[in-house]
XYZ file of C-alpha atoms in Angstrom:
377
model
C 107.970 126.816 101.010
C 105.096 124.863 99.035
C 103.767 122.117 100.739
C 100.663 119.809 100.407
C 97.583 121.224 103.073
C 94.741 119.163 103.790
C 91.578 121.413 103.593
C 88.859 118.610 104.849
C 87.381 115.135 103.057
C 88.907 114.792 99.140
C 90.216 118.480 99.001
C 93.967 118.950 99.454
C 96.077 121.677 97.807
C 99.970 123.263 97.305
C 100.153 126.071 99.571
C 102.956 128.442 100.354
C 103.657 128.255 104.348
C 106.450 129.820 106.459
C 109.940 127.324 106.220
C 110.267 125.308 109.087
C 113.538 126.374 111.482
C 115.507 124.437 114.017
C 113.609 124.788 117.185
C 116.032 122.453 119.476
C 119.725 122.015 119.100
C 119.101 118.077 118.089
C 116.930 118.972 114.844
C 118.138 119.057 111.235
C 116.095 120.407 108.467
C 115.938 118.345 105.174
C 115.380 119.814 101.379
C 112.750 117.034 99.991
C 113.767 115.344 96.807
C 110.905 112.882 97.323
C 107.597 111.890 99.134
C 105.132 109.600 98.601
C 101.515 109.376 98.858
C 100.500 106.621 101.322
C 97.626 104.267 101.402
C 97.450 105.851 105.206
C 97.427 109.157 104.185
C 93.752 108.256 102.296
C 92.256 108.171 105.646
C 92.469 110.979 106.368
C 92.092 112.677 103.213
C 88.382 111.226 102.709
C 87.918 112.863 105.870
C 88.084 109.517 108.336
C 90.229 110.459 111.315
C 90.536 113.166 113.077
C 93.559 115.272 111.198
C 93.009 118.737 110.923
C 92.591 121.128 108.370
C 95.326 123.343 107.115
C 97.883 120.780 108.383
C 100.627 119.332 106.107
C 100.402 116.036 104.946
C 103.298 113.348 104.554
C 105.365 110.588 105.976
C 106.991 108.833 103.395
C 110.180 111.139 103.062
C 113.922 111.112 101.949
C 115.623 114.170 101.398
C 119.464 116.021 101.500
C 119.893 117.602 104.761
C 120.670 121.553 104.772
C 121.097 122.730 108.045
C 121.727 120.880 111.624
C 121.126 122.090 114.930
C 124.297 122.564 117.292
C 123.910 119.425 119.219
C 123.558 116.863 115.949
C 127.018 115.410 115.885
C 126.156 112.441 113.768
C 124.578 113.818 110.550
C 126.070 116.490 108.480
C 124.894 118.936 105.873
C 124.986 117.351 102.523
C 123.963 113.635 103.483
C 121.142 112.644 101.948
C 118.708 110.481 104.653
C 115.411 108.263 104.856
C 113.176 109.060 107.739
C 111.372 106.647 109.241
C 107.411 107.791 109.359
C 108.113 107.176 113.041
C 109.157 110.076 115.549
C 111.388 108.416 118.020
C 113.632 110.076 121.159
C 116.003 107.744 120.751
C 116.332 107.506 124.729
C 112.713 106.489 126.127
C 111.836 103.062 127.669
C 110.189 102.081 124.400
C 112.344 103.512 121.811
C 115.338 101.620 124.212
C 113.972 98.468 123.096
C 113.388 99.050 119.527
C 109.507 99.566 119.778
C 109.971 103.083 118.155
C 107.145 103.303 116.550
C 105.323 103.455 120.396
C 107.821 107.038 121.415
C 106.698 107.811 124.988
C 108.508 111.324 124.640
C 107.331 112.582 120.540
C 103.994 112.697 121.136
C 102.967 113.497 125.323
C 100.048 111.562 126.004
C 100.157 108.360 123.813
C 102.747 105.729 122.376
C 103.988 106.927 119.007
C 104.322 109.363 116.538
C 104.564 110.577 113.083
C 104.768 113.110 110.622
C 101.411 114.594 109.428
C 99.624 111.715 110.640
C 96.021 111.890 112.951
C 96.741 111.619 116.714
C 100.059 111.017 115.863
C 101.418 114.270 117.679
C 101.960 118.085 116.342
C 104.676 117.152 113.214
C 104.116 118.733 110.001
C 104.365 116.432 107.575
C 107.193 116.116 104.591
C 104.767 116.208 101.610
C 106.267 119.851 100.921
C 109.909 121.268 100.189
C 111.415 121.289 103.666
C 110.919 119.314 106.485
C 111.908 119.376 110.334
C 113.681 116.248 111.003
C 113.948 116.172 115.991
C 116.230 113.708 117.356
C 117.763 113.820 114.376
C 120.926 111.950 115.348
C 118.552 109.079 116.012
C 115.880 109.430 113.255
C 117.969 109.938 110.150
C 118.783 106.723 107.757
C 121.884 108.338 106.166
C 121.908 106.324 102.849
C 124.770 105.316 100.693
C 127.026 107.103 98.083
C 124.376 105.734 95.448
C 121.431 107.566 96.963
C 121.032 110.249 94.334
C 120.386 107.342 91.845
C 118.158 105.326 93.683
C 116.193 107.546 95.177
C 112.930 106.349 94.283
C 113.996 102.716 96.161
C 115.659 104.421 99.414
C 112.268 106.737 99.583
C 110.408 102.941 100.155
C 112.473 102.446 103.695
C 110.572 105.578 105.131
C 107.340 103.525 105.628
C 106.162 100.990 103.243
C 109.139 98.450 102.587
C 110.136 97.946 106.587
C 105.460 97.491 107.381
C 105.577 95.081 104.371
C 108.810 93.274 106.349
C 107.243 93.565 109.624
C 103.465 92.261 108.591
C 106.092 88.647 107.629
C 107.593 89.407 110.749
C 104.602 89.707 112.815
C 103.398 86.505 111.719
C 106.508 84.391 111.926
C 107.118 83.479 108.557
C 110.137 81.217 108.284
C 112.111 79.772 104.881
C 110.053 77.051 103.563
C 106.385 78.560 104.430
C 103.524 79.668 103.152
C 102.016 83.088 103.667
C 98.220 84.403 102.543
C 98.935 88.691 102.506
C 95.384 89.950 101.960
C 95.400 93.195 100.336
C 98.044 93.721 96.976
C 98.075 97.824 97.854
C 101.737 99.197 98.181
C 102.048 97.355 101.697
C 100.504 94.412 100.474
C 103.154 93.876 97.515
C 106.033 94.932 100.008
C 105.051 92.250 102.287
C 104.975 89.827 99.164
C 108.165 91.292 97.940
C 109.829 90.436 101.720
C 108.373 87.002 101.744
C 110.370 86.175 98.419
C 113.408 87.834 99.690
C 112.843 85.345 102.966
C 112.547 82.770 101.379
C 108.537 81.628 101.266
C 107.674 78.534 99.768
C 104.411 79.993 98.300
C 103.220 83.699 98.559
C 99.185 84.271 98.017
C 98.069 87.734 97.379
C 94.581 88.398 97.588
C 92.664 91.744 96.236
C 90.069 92.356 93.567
C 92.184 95.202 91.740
C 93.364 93.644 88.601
C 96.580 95.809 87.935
C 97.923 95.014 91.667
C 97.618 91.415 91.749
C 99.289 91.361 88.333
C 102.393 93.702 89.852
C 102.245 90.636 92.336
C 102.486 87.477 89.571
C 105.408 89.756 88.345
C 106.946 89.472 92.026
C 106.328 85.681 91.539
C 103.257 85.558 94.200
C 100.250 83.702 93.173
C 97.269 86.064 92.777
C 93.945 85.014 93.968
C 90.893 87.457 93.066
C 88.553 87.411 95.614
C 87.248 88.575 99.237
C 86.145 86.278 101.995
C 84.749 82.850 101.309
C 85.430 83.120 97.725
C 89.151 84.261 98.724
C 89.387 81.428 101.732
C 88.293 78.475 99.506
C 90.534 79.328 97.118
C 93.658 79.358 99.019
C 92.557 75.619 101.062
C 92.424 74.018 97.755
C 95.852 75.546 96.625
C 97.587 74.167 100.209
C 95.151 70.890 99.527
C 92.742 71.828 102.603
C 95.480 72.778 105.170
C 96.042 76.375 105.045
C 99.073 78.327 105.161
C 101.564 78.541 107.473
C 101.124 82.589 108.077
C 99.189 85.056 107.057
C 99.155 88.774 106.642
C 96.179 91.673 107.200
C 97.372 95.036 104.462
C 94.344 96.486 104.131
C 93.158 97.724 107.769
C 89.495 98.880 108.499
C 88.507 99.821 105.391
C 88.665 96.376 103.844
C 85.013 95.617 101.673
C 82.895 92.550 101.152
C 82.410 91.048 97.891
C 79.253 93.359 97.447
C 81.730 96.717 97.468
C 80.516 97.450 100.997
C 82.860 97.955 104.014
C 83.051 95.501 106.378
C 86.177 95.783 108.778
C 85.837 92.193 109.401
C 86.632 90.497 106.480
C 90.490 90.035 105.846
C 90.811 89.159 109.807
C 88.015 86.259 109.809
C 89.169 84.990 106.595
C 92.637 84.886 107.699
C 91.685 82.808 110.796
C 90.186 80.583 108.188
C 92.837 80.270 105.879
C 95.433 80.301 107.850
C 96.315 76.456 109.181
C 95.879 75.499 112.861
C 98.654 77.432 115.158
C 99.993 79.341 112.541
C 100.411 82.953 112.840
C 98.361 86.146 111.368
C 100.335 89.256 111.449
C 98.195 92.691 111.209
C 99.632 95.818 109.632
C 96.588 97.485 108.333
C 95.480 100.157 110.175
C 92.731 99.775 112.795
C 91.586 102.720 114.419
C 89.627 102.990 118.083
C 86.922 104.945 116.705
C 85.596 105.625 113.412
C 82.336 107.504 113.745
C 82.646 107.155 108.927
C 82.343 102.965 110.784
C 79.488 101.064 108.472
C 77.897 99.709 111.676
C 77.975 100.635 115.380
C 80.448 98.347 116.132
C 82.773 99.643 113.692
C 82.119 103.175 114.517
C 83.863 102.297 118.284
C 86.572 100.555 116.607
C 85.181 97.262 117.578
C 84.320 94.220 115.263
C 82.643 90.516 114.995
C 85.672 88.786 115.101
C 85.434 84.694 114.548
C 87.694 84.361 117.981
C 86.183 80.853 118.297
C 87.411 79.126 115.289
C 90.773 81.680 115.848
C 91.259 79.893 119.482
C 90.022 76.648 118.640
C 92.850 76.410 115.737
C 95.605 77.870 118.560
C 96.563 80.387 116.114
C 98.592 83.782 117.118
C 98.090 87.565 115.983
C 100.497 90.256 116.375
C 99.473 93.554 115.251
C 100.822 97.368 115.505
C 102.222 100.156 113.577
C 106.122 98.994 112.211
C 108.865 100.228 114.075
C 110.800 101.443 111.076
C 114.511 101.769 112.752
C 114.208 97.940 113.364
C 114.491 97.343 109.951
C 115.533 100.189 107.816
C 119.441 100.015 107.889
C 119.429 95.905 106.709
C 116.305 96.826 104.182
C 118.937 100.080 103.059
C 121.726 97.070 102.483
C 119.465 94.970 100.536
C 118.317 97.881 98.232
C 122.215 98.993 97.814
C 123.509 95.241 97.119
C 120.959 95.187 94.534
C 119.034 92.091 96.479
C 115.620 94.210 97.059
C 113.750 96.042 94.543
C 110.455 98.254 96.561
C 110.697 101.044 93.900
C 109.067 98.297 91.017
C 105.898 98.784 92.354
C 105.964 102.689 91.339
C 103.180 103.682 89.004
C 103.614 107.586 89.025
C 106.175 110.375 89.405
C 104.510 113.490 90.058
C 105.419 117.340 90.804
C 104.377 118.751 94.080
C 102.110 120.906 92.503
C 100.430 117.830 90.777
C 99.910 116.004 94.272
C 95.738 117.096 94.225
C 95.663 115.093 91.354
C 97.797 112.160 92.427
C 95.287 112.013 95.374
C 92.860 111.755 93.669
C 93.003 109.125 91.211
C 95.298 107.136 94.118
C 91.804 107.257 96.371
C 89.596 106.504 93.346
C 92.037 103.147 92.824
C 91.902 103.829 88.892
C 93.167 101.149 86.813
C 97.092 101.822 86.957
C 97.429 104.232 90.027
C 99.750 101.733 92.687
C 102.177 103.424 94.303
C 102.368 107.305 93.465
C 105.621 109.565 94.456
C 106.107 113.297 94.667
C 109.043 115.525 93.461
C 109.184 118.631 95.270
């Protein structure tokens, strides 16, 4: 089969590599109609974790399954299924109470895993024509008859769609609120997207990329360009010097200052700050424990200057962690069916496999345009 190989920082190619087979009698394997490039996945393609060369890249996956191992009862050859980015057992202590995105059984060693993701375990990823689905009674999504059609909005529940839900989640947005979502990337305008569906009385979206905050007026959020101060002032004297109720952190450590320059501090200190006394800040950008690409030495152990004074002083809250896409997927699935969600309106590009190099490319530059790129293997 083809399949996209990382070869080290900003070099990834379509190689031919054996087709994956069922190794135990719970794993299906899935033809891929469609994949998506991530804003994750840019990690590690500049080169900025630890991911390996000559491994296979991809989470974001939906595809028709074409063969099932002897002890998958559940799913059946022909169903076409979204799989969450997560590797779950299904049967651990974690996965028992919904936290499957922390698997004590996928990945030996640490809580959670993924498909061709850094220190997320030994999965090849689904950025290629066929893909090894384990556990596959519990991991598959099987979607509705009108899959086939809306493919490019069921592909959305793999990742994206259910981290945009859980950043409003993780901060405890109710009806009626406000919410602040710093970052207007893919996640960014999911979590904007899920506020509206909620119900959010006013949805801020803060980035400095002109075509993203304008896919996020279209959503009916109010677009705010700026980073830090600029950004924080802004949003008091929208909510007349009170804040919001919530906020969200979509961007993760590789958030800049308003000179260009990375600065892994500046969405969470400006969220402390815009964000009203007690209300909550939910973090779904990825943070990593070490980054030795960091800009300082606290960044290059993970570590940062956070404002925790003004953050306990105002009694506010932060939840934070990878989403735990099973929690969501099946309700997001019935919005996206009933017509009621709408993730794939964010697409930008539809792109071959063979075309993915160049996909990555201009998705990591951020050219004018480039917001949420899918692949068609």
């Amino acid at each position: 089969m083809k399949a996209v190989i990382y070869n080290g920082p900003f070099d990834v190619s379509v190689k031919d590599v054996p087709d994956p087979k069922i190794v135990r009698p719970t794993d299906v394997i899935v033809r891929i109609t469609t994949t998506n490039i991530c804003g994750s996945d840019l990690h590690m393609y500049e080169g900025r974790t630890s991911f390996e060369q000559g491994r296979i890249f991809g989470h974001e996956n939906l595809g028709q399954v074409i063969e099932t191992g002897s002890g998958v009862e559940r799913v059946k050859v022909g169903d076409y299924v979204s799989l969450p980015f997560n590797v779950g057992c299904g049967f651990c202590e974690n996965c028992e109470k919904g936290f499957t995105g922390f698997c004590l059984t996928a990945n030996p060693g640490m809580a959670g895993a993924a498909y061709g993701f850094a220190d997320m375990g030994a999965w090849d990823g689904g950025q290629a024509e066929l893909l090894r689905v384990p556990f596959a009674d519990f991991n598959c999504l099987v979607l509705p008859p009108d899959a086939a059609e809306k493919e490019d909005e069921y592909v959305m529940l793999s990742d994206i769609f259910p981290t945009g839900w859980h950043a409003t989640e993780l901060a405890g947005l109710r009806p009626g609120e406000s919410v602040a979502i710093y970052g207007a990337g893919p996640v960014g305008l999911m979590a904007a997207h899920s506020a509206m569906i909620k119900g959010a009385s006013e949805v801020f979206v803060v980035d400095t990329h002109p075509d993203r905050l304008a896919l996020a007026e279209k959503m009916g959020a109010v677009a705010i360009n700026g980073v830090g101060e600029d950004a924080v002032n802004k949003i008091l004297e929208l909510t007349h010097g009170r804040g919001t109720d919530c906020g969200c952190e979509c961007v993760g450590y590789q958030c800049c200052n308003k000179q260009g320059h990375e600065d892994n501090t500046v969405t969470m200190n400006s969220l402390v700050a815009s964000t009203k006394a007690t209300g909550g800040i939910g973090a779904v950008g990825v943070f990593v424990p070490q980054d030795p690409g960091g800009a300082n030495e606290l960044a290059k152990q993970g570590k940062m200057a956070f404002d925790f004074g003004s953050f306990w002083f105002k009694g506010q809250s932060i939840k934070t962690g990878q989403c735990n896409v099973k929690a969501y997927n099946r309700q997001l699935a019935r919005l996206i069916h009933q017509g009621r969600a709408s993730p794939a309106q964010i697409v930008s590009h539809r792109l071959s496999l063979s075309d993915a190099p160049e996909g990555y490319r201009h998705f990591d530059n951020r050219d004018d345009g480039w917001t949420k790129v899918i692949l068609k293997p």
